[in-house]
Coordinates of C-alpha atoms in Angstrom, one line a residue:
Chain A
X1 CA 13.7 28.6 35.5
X2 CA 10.1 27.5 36.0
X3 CA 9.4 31.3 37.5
X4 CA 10.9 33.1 34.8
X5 CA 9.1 31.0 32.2
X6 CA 5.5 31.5 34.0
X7 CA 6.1 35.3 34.2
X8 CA 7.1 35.1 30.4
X9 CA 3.4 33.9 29.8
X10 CA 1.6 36.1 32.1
X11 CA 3.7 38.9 29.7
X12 CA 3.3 37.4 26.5
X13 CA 2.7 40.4 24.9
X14 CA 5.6 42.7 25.8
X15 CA 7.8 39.7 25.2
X16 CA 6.3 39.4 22.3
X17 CA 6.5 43.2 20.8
X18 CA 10.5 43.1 22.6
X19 CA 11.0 40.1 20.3
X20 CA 9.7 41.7 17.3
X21 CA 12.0 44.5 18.1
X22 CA 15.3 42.7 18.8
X23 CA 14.5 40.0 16.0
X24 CA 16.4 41.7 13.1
X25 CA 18.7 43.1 15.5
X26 CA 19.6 39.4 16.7
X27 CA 19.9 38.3 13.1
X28 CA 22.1 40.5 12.2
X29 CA 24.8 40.6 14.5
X30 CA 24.8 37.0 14.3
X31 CA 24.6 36.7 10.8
X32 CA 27.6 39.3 10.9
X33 CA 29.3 37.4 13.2
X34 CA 29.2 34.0 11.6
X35 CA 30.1 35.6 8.3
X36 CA 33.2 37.1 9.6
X37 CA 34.5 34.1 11.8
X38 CA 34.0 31.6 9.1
X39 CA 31.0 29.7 11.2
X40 CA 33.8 29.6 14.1
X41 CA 31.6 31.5 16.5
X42 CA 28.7 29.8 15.7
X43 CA 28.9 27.2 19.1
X44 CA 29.9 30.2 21.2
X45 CA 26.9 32.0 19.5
X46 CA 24.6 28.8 20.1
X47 CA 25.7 28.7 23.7
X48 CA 24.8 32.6 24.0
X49 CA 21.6 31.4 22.5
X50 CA 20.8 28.6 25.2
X51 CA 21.8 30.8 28.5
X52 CA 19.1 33.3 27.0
X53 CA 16.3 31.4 26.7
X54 CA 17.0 28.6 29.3
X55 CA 17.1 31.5 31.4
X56 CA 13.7 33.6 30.0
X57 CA 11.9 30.1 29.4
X58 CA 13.2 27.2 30.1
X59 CA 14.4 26.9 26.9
X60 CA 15.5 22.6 25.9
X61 CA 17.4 24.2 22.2
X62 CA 15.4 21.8 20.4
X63 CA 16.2 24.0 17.7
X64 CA 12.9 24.4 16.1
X65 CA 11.7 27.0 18.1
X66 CA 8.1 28.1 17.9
X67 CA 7.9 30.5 20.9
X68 CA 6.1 32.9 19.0
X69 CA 3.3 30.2 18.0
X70 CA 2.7 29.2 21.5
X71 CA 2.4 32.1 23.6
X72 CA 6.0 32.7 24.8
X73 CA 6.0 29.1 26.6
X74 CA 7.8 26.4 25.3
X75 CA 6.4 23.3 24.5
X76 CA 9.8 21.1 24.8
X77 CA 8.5 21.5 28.6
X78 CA 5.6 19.5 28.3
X79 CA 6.6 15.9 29.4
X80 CA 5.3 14.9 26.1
X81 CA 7.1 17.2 24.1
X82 CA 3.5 18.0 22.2
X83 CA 4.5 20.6 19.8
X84 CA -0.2 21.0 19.1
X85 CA -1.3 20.9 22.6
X86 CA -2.5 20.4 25.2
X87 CA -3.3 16.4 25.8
X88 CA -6.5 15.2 27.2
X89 CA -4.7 14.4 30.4
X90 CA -4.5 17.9 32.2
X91 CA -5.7 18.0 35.8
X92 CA -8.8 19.9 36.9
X93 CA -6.7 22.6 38.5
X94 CA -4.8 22.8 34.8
X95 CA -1.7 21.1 36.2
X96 CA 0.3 18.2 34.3
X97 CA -0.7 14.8 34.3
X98 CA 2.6 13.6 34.1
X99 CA 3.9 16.1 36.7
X100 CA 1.5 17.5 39.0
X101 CA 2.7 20.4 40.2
X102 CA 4.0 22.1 37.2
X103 CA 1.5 23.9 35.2
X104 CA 0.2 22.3 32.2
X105 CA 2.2 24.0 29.6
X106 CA -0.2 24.5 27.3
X107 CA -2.5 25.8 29.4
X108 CA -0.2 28.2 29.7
X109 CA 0.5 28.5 26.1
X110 CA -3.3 29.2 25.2
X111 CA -3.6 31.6 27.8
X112 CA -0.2 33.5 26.9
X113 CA -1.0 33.2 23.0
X114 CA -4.4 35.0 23.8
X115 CA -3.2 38.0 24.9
X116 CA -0.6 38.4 21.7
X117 CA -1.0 40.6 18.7
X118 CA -0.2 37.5 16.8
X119 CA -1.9 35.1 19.1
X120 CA -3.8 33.3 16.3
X121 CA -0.6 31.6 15.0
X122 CA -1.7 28.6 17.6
X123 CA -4.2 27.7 15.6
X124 CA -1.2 26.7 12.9
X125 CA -0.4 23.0 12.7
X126 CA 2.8 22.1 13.9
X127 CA 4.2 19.1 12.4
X128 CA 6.6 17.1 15.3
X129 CA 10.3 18.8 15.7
X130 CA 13.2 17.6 13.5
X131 CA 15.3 15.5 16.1
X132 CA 18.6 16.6 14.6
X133 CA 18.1 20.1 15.2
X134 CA 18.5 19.3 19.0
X135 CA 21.0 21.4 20.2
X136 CA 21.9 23.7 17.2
X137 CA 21.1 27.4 17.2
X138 CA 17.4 28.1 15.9
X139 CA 18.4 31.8 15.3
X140 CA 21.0 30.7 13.1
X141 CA 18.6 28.7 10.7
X142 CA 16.2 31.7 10.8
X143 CA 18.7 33.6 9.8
X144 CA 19.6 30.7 6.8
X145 CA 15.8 30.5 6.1
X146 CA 15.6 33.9 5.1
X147 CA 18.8 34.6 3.4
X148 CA 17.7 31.1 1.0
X149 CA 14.2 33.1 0.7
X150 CA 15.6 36.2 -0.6
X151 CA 17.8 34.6 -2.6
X152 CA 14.9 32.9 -4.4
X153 CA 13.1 35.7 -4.4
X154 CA 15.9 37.7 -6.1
X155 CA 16.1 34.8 -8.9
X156 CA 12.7 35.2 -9.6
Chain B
X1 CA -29.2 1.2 1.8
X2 CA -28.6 -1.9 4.1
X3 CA -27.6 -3.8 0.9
X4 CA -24.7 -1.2 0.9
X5 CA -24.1 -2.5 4.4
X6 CA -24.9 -5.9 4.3
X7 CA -22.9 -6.7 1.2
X8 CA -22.6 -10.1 0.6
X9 CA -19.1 -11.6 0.7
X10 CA -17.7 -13.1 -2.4
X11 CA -14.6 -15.0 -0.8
X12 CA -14.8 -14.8 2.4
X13 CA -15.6 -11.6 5.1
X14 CA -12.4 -10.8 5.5
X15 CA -11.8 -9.6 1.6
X16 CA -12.1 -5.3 1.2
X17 CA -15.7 -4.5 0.4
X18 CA -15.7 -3.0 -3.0
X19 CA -15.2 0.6 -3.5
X20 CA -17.4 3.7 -3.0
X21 CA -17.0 6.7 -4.6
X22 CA -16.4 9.3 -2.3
X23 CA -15.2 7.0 0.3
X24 CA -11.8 7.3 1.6
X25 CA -12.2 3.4 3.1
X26 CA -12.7 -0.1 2.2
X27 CA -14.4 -0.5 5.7
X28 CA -18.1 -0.8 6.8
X29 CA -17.2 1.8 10.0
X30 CA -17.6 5.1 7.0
X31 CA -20.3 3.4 5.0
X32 CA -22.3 3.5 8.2
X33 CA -21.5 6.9 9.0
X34 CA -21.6 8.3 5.5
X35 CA -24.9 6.3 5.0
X36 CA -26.3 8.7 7.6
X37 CA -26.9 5.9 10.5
X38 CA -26.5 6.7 13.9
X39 CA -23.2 4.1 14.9
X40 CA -21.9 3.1 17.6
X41 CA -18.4 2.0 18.8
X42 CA -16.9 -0.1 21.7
X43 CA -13.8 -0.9 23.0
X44 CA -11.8 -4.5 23.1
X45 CA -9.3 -4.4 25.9
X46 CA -6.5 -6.6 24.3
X47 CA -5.6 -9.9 25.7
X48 CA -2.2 -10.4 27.7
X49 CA -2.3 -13.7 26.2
X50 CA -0.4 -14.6 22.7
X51 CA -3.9 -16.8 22.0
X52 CA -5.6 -15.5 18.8
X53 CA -9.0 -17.0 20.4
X54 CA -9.0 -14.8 23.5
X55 CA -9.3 -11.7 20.7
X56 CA -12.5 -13.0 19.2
X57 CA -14.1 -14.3 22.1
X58 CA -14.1 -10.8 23.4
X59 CA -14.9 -8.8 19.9
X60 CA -17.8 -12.0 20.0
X61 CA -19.6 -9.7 23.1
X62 CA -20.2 -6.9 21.0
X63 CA -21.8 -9.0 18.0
X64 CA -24.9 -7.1 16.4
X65 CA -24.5 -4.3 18.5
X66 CA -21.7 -1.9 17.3
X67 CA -20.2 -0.8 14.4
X68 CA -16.8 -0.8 15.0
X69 CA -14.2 -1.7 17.7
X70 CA -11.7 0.5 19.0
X71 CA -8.5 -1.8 19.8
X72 CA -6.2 -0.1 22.3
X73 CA -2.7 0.4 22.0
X74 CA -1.3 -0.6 25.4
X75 CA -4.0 1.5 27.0
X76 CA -2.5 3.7 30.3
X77 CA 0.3 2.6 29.6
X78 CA -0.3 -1.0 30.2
X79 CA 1.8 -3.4 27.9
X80 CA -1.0 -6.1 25.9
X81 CA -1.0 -7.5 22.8
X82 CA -0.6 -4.9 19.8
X83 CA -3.3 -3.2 18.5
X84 CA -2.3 -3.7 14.7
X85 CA -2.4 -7.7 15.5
X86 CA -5.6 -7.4 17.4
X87 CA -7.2 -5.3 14.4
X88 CA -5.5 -7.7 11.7
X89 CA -7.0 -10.2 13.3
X90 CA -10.3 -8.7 13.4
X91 CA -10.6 -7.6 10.1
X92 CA -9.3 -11.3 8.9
X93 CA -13.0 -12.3 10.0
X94 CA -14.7 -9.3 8.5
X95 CA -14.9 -7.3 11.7
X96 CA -14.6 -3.3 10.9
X97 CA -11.9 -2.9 13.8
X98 CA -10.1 1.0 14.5
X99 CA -6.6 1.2 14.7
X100 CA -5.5 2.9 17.9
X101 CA -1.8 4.6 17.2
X102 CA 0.0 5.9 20.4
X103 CA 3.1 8.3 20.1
X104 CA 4.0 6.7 23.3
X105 CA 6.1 4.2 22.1
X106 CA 6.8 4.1 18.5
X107 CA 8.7 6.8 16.4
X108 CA 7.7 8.4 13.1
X109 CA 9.5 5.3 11.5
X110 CA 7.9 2.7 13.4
X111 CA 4.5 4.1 13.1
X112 CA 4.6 4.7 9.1
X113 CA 5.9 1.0 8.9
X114 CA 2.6 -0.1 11.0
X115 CA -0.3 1.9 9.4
X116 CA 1.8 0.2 6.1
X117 CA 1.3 -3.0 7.8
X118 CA -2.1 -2.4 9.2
X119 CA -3.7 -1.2 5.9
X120 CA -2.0 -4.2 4.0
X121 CA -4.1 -6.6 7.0
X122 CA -7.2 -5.2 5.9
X123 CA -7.5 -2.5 8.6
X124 CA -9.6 0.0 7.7
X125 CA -9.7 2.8 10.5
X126 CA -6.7 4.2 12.6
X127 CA -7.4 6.8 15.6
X128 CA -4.1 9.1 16.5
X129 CA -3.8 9.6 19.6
X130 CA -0.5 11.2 21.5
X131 CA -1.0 8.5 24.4
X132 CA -0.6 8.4 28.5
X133 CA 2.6 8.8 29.9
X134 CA 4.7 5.8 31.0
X135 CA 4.3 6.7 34.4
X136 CA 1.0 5.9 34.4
X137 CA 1.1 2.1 33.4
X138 CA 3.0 -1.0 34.7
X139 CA 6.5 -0.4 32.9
X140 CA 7.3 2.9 34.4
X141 CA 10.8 2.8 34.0
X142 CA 10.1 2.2 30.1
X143 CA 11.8 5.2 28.1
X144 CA 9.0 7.3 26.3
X145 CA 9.2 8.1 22.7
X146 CA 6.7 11.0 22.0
X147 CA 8.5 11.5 18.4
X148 CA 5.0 12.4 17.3
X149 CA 2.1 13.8 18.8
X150 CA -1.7 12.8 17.9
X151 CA -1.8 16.1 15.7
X152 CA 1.6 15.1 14.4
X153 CA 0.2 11.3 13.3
X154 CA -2.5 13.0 11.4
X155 CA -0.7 14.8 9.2
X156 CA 1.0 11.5 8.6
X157 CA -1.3 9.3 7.6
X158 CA -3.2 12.1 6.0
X159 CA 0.1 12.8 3.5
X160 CA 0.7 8.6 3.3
X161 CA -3.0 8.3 2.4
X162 CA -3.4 11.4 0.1
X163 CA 0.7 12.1 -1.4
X164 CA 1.4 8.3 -1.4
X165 CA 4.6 9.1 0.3
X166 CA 6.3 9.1 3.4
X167 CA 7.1 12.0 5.7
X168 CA 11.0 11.7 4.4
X169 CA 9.2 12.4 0.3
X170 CA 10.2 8.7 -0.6
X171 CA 7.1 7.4 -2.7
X172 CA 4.7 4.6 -1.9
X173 CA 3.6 2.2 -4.6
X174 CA 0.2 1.7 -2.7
X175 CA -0.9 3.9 -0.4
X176 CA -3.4 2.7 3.1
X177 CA -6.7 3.9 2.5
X178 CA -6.9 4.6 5.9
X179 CA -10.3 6.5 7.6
X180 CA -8.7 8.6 10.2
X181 CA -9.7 10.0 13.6
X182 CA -8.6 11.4 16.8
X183 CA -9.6 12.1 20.1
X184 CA -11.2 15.5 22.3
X185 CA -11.6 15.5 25.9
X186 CA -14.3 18.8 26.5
X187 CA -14.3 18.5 30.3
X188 CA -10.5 19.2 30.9
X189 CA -8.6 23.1 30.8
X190 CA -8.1 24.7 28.9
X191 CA -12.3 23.8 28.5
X192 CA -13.1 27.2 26.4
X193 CA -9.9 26.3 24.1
X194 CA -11.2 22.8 23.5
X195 CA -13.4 23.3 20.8
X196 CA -10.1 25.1 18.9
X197 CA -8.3 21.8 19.9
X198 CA -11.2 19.5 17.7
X199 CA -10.6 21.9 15.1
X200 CA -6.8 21.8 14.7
X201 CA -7.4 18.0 14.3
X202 CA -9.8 18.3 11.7
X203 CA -7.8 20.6 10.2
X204 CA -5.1 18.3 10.1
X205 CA -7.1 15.4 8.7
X206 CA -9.4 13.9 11.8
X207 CA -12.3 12.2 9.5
X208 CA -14.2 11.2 12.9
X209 CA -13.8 12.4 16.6
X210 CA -14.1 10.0 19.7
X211 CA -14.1 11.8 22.8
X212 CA -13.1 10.8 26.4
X213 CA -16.0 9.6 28.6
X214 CA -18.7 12.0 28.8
X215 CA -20.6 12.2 31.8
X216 CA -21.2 16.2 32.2
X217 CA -23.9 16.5 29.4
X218 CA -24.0 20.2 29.7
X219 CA -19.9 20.8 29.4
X220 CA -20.9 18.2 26.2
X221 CA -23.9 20.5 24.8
X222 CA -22.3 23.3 25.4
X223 CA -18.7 22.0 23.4
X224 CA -20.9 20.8 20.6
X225 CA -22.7 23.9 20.1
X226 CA -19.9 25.6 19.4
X227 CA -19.1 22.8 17.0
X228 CA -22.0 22.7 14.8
X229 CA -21.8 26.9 14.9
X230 CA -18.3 26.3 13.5
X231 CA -19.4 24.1 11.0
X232 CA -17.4 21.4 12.7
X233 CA -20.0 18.7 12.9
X234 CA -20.2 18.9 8.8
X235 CA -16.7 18.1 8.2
X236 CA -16.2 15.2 10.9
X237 CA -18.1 12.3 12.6
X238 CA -18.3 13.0 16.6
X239 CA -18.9 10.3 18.6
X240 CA -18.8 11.3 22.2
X241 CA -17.3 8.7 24.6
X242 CA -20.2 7.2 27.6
X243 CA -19.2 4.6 29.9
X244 CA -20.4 2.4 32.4
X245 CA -19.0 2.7 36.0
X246 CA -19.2 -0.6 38.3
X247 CA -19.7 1.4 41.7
X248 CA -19.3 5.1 43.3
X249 CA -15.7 3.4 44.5
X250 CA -14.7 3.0 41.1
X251 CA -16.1 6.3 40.0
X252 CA -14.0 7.8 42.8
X253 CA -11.3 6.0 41.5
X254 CA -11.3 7.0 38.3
X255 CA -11.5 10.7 38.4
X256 CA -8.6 10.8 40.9
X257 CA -6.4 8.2 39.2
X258 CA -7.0 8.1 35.4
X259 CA -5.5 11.3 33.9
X260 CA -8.3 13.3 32.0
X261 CA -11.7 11.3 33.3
X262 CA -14.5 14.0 34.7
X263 CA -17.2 12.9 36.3
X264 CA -19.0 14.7 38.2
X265 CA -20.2 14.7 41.8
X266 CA -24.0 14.0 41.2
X267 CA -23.4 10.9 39.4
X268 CA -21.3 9.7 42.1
X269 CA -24.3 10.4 44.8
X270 CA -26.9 9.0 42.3
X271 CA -24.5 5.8 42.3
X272 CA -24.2 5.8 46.2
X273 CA -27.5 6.1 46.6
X274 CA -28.5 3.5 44.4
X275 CA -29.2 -0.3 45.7
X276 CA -27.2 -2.0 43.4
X277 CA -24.9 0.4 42.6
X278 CA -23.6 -1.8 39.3
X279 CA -27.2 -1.7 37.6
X280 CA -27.4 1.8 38.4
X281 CA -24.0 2.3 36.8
X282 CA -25.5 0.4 33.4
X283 CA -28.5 2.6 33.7
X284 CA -26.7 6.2 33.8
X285 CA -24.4 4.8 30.3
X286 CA -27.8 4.3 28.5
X287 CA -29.3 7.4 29.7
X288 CA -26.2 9.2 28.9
X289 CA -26.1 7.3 25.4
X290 CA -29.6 8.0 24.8
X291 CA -29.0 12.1 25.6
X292 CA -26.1 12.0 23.3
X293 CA -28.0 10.9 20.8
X294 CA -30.4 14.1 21.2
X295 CA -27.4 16.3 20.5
X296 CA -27.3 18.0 17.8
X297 CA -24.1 17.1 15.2
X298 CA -23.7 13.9 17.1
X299 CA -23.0 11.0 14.6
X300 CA -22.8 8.4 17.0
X301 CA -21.5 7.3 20.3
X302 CA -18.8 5.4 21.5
X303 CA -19.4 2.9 24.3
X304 CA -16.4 2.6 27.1
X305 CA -17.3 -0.3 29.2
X306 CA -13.6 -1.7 30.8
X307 CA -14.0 -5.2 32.3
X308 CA -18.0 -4.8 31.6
X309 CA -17.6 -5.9 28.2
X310 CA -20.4 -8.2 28.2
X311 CA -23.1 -5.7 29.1
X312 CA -22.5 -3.4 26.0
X313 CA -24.7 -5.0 23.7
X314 CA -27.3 -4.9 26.0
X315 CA -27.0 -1.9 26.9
X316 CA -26.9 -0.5 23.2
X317 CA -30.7 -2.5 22.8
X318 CA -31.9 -1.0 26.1
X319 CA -30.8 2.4 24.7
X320 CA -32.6 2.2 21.3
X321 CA -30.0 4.1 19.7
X322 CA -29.8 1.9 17.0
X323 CA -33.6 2.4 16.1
X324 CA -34.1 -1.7 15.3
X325 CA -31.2 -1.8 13.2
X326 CA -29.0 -4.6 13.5
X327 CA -24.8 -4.1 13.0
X328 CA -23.1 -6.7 10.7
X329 CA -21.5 -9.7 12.8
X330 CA -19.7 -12.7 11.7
X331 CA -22.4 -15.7 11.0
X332 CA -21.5 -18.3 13.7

């Protein structure tokens, strides 16, 4: 919801520190979750997934998620899908060029990402989103990322 | 120094000039900028025409007065003849054309397959840019692709260039020596997060900046300031964008139809006010060209001049920007 997703910038920073907090909470209980079902509740878990943040930000599940890097607004908004925005196109009043009376998103992104702790990480180069992701659950491949780091970790 | 630029051809103009050390290129565009000169750039608009001839009769306008030519890739999302055959072309002849690469309508598998293609041609430069929206051009209903974005593209032809491999890991026998740039518009929001903006692209592998046309020289100053401060200006060529505008109409025009132009509303009462408002248009672009070249981590300028082609290299004299020195053209 377009409402939602602007007041989600404007608050950046609490969504940000509430994200930090419910982060390994998340992880776990899905990573429980998917452990004991086998990976059967993995789609229901993915759908849980996409009603949460369609709802906070207008979430597309293109299952790279970056929110944190781009000030709690998601680029998959942007008509463009620019994951290292914004284009030289935006409108005077910082509107879309594509659609003029939605925000530029990353207007909105800049201006969420400076009022974050870890604002800085939009400075980080995002290379373009892997296509075959869309859809699938980012949580759940955070949740592989670090288990494969760990387990590296613990072979070193 | 001009015998680096001048060198003479030992087949024919279109054969790679011989390597530099310290040169990422084969192409003239970097030794001029690495030599220190002050270069200018122009833009072709490509022909809607499948004649070769059309393309060098209008890269023929610009002869001894610019350094390389930007050819547009279906600019505002107009369909014309491709920019990799309008810069193989180009190149064939010994021009020093720039490869313009839009997201718009190619995916990462196209794209990689063209700067292959272009490089093999003799193309020298490619600038990345993430491109206009379909809606804005005369195939609306075409589906956009967007796999990339201008950022995106850097970081492809940076790893093709320097990894000799493809974004999937599979290696490259040869890989394009390819100069790379990208593009900055400084007048649009977020402005103050602009100059962040021509750093991430530097960052990911922008050799040279154009910018969008530049017509508020204190937004400009101000935006290159911050650049040279950031040490910006030492690790890229900026060329800011100037252009010509035919009338106060078409100025009005412009910055209410073409996504990202800023102009501001004292050049469009110095145009109103002027007798012949087309002259007057000419004169602003080689003020502004002149004031560019004032600025300070400047390396050149980049000459817009849509469907007033024929005026640029006069314009570039008038200006003296090119203090008497005379950009290498095909011998007729």
């Amino acid at each position: 919801m377009y409402s939602a997703r602007r007041f989600a910038t404007r608050h950046s920073r609490a969504y940000e520190a509430f994200y930090d907090f419910v982060e390994p909470i998340i992880l776990f209980v899905i990573g429980g979750l998917s452990k004991l079902s086998g990976g059967r509740l993995d789609k229901p878990m993915t759908w849980v997934e996409a009603k949460t943040k369609g709802a906070l930000f207008d979430c597309q599940m293109c299952g790279n998620c970056v929110l944190s890097s781009t000030g709690m607004t998601c680029p998959m908004n942007c008509p463009k899908t620019i994951r290292n925005g914004p284009c030289g196109g935006v409108r005077a009043n910082g509107n879309c060029e594509v659609k003029p009376e939605m925000r530029c998103v990353w207007v909105d992104a800049w201006d969420g990402a400076s009022r974050m702790r870890k604002g800085n990480q939009i400075h980080e180069i995002q290379f373009a989103t892997n296509k075959a992701h869309l859809g699938t659950s980012a949580w759940l491949r955070l949740l592989e990322e670090r288990q494969q780091a760990a387990e590296q970790e613990s072979k070193q | 120094m001009n015998d680096m630029l001048h060198h003479p051809f030992v087949d024919n103009p279109g054969s790679p000039l011989p390597e530099i050390e310290g040169h990422i290129s084969h192409g003239r565009f970097e030794r001029v900028l690495r030599a220190g000169h002050f270069a200018v750039t122009t833009e072709i608009a490509p022909p809607d025409s499948a004649d070769a001839e059309e393309v060098y009769a209008r890269a023929e306008l610009f002869d001894g007065a610019v350094d390389a030519i930007n050819a547009t890739d279906g600019s505002g999302a107009n369909c014309h003849m491709s920019s990799v055959a309008v810069c193989a072309l180009l190149s064939h002849i010994g021009y020093s054309p720039i490869l313009q690469i839009s997201c718009r309508d190619k995916n990462r598998i196209a794209i990689q397959g063209d700067i292959l293609g272009a490089a093999a041609m003799g193309v020298c430069n490619v600038l990345a840019l993430t491109g206009d929206d379909v809606s804005a051009g005369d195939h609306a209903e075409a589906k956009p692709v967007f796999d990339l974005d201008s950022i995106s593209l850097l970081t492809t032809i940076k790893t093709m260039r320097d990894e000799s491999r493809f974004m999937s890991g599979r290696h490259l026998d040869v890989a394009p020596k390819l100069f790379a740039g990208s593009s900055i518009n400084p007048f649009v929001p977020p402005v103050e997060s602009r100059v962040l903006q021509l750093k991430k692209k530097i960052d990911a592998g922008a050799q040279f900046i154009q910018s969008q046309y530049c017509f508020d020289m204190p937004v400009l100053k101000d935006m290159m300031k911050r650049a040279v401060d950031m040490g910006l200006a030492e690790k890229a060529f900026i060329l800011p964008g100037v252009g010509t505008l035919a009338s106060a109409k078409t100025a009005n025009w412009l910055r209410t139809h073409v996504p990202g132009v800023h102009i501001p509303d004292a050049i469009i009462k110095r145009l109103e006010g002027a007798e012949k408002q087309k002259a007057e248009g000419q004169k602003i672009c080689v003020e502004l060209m002149q004031e560019v070249k004032e600025i300070e981590g400047v390396s050149g300028v980049h000459v817009m001049a849509y469907r007033q082609e024929e005026f640029v290299a006069e314009m570039v004299k008038e200006s003296g920007v090119l203090e008497g020195r005379v950009p290498w053209a095909p011998e007729n």
